[in-house]
PDB file of C-alpha atoms in Angstrom:
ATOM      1  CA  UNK A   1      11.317 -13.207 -12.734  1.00 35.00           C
ATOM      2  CA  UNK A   2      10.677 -11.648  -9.625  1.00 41.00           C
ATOM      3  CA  UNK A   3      11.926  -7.923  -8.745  1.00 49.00           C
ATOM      4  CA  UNK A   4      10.626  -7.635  -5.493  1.00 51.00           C
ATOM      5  CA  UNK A   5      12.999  -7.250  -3.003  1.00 57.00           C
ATOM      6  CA  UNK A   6      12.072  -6.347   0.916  1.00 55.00           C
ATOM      7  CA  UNK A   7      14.339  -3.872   3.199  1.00 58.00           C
ATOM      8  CA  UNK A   8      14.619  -5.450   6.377  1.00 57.00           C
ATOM      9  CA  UNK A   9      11.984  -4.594   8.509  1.00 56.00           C
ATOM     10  CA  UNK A  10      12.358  -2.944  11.898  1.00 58.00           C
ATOM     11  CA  UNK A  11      13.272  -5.812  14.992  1.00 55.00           C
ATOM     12  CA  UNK A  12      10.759  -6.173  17.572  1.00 53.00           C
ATOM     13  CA  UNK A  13       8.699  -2.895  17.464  1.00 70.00           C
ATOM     14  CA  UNK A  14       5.739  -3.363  19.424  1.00 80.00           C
ATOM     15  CA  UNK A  15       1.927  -3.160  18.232  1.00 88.00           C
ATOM     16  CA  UNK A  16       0.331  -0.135  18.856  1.00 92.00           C
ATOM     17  CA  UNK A  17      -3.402  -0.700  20.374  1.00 91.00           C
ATOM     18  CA  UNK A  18      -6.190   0.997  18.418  1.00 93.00           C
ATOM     19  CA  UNK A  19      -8.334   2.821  20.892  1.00 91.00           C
ATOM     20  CA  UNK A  20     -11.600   1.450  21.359  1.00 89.00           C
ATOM     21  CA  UNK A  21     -11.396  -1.146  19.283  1.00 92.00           C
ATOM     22  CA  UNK A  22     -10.229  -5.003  20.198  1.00 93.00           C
ATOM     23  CA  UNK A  23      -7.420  -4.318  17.171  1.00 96.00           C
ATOM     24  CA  UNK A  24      -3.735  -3.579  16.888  1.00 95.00           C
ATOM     25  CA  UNK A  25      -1.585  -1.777  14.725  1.00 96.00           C
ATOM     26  CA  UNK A  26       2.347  -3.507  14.015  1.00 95.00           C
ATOM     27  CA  UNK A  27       4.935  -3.886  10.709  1.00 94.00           C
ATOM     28  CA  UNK A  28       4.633  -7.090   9.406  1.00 92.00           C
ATOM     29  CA  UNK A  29       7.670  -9.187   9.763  1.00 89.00           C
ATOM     30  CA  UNK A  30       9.580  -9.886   6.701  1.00 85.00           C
ATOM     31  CA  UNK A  31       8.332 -13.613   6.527  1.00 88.00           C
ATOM     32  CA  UNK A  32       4.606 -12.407   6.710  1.00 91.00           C
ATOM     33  CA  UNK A  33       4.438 -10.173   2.999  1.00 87.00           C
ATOM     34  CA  UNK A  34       2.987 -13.364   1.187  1.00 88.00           C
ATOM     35  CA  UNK A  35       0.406 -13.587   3.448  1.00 92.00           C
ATOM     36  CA  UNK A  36      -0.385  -9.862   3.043  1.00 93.00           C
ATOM     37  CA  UNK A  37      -0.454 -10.098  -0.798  1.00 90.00           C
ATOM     38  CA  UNK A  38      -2.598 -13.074  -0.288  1.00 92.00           C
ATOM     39  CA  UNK A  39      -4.948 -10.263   1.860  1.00 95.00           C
ATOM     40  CA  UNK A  40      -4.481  -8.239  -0.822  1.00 92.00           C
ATOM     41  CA  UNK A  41      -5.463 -10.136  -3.534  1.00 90.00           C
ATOM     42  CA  UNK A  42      -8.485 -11.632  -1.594  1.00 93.00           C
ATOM     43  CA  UNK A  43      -9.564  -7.784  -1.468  1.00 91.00           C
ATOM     44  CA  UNK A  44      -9.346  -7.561  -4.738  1.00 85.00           C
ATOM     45  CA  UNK A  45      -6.052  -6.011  -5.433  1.00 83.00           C
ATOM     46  CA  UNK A  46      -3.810  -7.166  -8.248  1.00 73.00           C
ATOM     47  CA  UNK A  47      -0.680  -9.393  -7.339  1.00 71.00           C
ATOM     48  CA  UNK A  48       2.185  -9.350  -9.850  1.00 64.00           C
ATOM     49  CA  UNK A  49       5.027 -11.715  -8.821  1.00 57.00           C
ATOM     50  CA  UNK A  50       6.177 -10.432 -12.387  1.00 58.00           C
ATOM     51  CA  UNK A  51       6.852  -7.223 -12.063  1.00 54.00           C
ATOM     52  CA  UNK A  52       8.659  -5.348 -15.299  1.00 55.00           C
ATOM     53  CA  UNK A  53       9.759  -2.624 -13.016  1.00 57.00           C
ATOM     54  CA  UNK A  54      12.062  -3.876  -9.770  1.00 68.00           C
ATOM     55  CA  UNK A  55      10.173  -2.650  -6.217  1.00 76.00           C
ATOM     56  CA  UNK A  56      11.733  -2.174  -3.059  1.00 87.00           C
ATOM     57  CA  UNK A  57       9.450  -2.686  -0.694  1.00 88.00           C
ATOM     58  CA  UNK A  58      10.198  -0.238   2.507  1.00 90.00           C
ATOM     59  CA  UNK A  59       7.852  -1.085   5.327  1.00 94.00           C
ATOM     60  CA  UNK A  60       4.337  -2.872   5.214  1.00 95.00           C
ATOM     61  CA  UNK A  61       2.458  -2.813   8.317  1.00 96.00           C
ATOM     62  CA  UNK A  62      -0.739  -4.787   9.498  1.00 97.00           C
ATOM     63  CA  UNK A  63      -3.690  -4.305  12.024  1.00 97.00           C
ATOM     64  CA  UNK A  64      -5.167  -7.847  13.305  1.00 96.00           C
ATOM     65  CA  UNK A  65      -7.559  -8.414  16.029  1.00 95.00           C
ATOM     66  CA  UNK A  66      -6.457  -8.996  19.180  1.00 91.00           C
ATOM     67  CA  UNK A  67      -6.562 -13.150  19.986  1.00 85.00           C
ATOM     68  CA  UNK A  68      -6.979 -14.600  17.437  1.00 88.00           C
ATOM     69  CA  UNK A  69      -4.449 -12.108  14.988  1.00 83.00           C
ATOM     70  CA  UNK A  70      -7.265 -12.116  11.909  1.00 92.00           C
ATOM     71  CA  UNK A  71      -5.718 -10.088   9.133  1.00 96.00           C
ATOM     72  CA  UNK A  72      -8.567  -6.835   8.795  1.00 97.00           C
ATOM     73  CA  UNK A  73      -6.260  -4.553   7.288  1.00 97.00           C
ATOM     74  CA  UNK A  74      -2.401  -4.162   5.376  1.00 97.00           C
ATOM     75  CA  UNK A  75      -0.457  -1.816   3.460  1.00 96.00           C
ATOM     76  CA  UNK A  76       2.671  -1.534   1.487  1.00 94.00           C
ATOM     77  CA  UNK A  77       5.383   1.016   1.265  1.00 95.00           C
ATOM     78  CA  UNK A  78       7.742   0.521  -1.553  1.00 92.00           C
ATOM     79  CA  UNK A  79      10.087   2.666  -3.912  1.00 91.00           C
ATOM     80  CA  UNK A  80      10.201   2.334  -7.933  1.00 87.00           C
ATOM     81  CA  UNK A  81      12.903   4.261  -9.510  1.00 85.00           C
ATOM     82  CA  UNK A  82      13.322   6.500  -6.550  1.00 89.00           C
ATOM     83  CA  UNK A  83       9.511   7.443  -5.878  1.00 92.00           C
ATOM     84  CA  UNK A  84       7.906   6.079  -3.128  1.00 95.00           C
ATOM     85  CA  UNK A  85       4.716   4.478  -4.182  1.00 94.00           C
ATOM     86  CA  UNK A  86       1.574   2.566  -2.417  1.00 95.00           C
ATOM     87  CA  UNK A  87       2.081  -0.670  -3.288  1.00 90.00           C
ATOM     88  CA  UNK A  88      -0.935  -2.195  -1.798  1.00 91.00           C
ATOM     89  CA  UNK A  89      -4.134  -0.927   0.790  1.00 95.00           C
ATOM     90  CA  UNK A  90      -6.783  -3.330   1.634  1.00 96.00           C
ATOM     91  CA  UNK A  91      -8.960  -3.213   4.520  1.00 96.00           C
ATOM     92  CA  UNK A  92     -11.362  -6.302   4.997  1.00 96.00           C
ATOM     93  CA  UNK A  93     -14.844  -5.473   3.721  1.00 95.00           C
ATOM     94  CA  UNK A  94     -16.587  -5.862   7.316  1.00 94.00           C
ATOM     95  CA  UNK A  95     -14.099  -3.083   8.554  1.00 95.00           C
ATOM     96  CA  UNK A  96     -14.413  -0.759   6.043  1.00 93.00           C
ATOM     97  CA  UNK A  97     -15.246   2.993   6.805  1.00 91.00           C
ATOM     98  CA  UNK A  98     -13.945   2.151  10.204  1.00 93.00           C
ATOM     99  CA  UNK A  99     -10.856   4.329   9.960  1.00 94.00           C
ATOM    100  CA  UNK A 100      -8.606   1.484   9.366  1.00 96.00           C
ATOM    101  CA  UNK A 101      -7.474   2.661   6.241  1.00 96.00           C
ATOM    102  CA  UNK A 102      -6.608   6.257   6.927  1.00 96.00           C
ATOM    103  CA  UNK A 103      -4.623   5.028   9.849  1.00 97.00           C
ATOM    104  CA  UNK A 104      -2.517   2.461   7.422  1.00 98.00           C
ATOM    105  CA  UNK A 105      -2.258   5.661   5.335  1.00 98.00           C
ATOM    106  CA  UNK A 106      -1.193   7.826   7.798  1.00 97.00           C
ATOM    107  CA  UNK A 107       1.612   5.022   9.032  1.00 96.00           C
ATOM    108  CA  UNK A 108       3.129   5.046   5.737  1.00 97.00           C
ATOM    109  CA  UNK A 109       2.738   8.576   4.779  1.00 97.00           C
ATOM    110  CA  UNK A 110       4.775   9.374   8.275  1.00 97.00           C
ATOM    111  CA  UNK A 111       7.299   6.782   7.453  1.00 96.00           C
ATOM    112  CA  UNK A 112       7.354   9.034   3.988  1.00 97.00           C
ATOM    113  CA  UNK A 113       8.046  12.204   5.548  1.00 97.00           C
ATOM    114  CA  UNK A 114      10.610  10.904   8.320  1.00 96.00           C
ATOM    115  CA  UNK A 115      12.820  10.048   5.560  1.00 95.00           C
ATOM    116  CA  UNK A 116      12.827  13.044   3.560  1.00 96.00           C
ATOM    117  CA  UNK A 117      10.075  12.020   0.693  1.00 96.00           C
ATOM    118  CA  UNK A 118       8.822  14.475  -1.197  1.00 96.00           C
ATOM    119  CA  UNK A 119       5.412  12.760  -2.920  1.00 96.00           C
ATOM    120  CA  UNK A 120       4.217   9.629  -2.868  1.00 97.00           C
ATOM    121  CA  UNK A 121       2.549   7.451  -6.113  1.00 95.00           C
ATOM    122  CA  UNK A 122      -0.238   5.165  -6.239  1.00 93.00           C
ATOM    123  CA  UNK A 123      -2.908   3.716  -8.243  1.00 90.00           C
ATOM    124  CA  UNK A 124      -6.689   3.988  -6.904  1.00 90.00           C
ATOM    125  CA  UNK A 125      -9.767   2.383  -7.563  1.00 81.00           C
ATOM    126  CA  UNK A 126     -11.231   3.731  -4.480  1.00 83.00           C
ATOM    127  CA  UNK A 127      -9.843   7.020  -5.549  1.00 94.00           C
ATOM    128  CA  UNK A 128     -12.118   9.187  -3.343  1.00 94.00           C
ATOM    129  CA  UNK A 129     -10.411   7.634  -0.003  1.00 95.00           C
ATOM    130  CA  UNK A 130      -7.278   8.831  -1.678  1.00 96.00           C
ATOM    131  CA  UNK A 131      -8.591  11.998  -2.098  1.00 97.00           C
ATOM    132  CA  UNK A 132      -9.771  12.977   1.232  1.00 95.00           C
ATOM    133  CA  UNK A 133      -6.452  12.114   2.200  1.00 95.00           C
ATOM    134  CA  UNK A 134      -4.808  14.099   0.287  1.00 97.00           C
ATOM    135  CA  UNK A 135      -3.853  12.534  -2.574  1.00 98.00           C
ATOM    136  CA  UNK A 136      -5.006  14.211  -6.392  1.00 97.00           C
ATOM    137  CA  UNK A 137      -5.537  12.591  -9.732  1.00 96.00           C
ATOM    138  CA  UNK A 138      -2.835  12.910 -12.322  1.00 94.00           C
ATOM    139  CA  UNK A 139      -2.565  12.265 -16.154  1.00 91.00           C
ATOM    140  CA  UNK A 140      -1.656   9.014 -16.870  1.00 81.00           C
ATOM    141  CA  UNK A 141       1.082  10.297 -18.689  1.00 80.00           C
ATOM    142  CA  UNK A 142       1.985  12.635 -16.254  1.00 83.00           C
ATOM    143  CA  UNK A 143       2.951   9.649 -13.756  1.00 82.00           C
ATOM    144  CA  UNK A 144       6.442   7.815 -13.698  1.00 79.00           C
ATOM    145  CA  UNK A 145       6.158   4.985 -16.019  1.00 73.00           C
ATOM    146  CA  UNK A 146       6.289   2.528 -13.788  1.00 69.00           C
ATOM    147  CA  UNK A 147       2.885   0.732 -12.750  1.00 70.00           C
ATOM    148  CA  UNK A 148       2.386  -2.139 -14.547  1.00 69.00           C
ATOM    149  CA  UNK A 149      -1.564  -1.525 -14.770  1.00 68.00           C
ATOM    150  CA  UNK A 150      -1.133   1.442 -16.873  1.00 62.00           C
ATOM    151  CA  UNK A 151       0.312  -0.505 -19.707  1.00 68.00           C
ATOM    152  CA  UNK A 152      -2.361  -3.242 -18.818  1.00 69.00           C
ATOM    153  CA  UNK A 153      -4.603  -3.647 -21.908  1.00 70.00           C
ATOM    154  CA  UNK A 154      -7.638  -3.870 -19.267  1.00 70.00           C
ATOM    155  CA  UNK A 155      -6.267  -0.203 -18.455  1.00 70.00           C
ATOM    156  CA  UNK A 156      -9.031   2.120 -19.688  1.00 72.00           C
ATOM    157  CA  UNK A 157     -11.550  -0.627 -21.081  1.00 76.00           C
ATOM    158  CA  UNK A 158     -12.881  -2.966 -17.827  1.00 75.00           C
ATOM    159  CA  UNK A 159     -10.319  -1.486 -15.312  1.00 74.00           C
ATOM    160  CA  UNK A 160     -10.900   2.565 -14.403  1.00 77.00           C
ATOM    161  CA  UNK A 161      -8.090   3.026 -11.727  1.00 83.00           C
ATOM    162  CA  UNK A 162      -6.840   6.558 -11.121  1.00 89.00           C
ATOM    163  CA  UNK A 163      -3.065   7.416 -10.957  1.00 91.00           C
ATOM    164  CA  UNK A 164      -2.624   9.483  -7.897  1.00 94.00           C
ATOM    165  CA  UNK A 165      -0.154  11.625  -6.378  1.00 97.00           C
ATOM    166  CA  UNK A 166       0.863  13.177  -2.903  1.00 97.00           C
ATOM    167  CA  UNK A 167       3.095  16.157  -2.460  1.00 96.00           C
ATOM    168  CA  UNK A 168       4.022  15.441   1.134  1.00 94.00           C
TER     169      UNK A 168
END
């Protein structure tokens, strides 16, 4: 029962070099998201294809090396009941603390703004990356109910995310 649906992504926009680096910065193409939850789940993100709560996802953009495209980093914009959340960050462990994150962040956090958000959802188990961007920890309970790992029964007991929120 899937309840993902995609908004059509943005026709030919052209990748955006990363200076001094050999990698560039693009949206994925609609036809590329499994491959980017396959990235995601081989960083050790959670994949549900059976989501309880319907996502739209808004925008997911990539960075790949230049030549040979390798996947080092992805994220996922999406909206749940009318909140735009996170749905996925990864950055490949051998390009970690190389910026590559905060500059997926910042992509989606513009896209955010452009369009009139006001906050932005997520759930962190690298929480302090979140929080030197910005981001601050919330009561469970104080979050919309609509992540799927906070009703987990791993929630709390081998699985410590934190629910996180952005005023932007």
């Amino acid at each position: 029962m899937e309840q993902r649906q995609m908004e059509r992504q943005p026709e030919a926009q052209p990748a955006k070099p990363l200076d001094g680096t050999d990698l560039v910065l693009s949206v994925a193409r609609d036809d590329e998201y499994g491959m980017l939850t396959a990235f995601f789940a081989a960083n050790h993100l959670e994949v549900d294809t059976e989501e309880v709560v319907p996502t739209d996802v808004r925008r997911t953009w990539k960075i790949t090396r230049k030549g040979d495209d390798g996947l080092v980093g992805a994220i996922a914009l999406a909206m749940r009941q009318g909140e735009y959340i996170i749905d996925g960050i990864a950055v490949d462990e051998s390009y970690r603390k190389t910026n590559i994150g905060k500059t997926l962040l910042d992509e989606a956090l513009a896209l955010v703004k452009a369009r009139g958000g006001k906050r932005v959802y997520l759930v962190a188990r690298a929480p302090g990356f979140f929080r030197k961007s910005g981001f601050g920890t919330i009561p469970r309970e104080a979050a919309p109910n609509f992540f799927e790992c906070l009703t987990c029964p791993q929630y709390g007991v081998d699985c410590h995310p934190e629910v996180m929120l952005m005023e932007v």
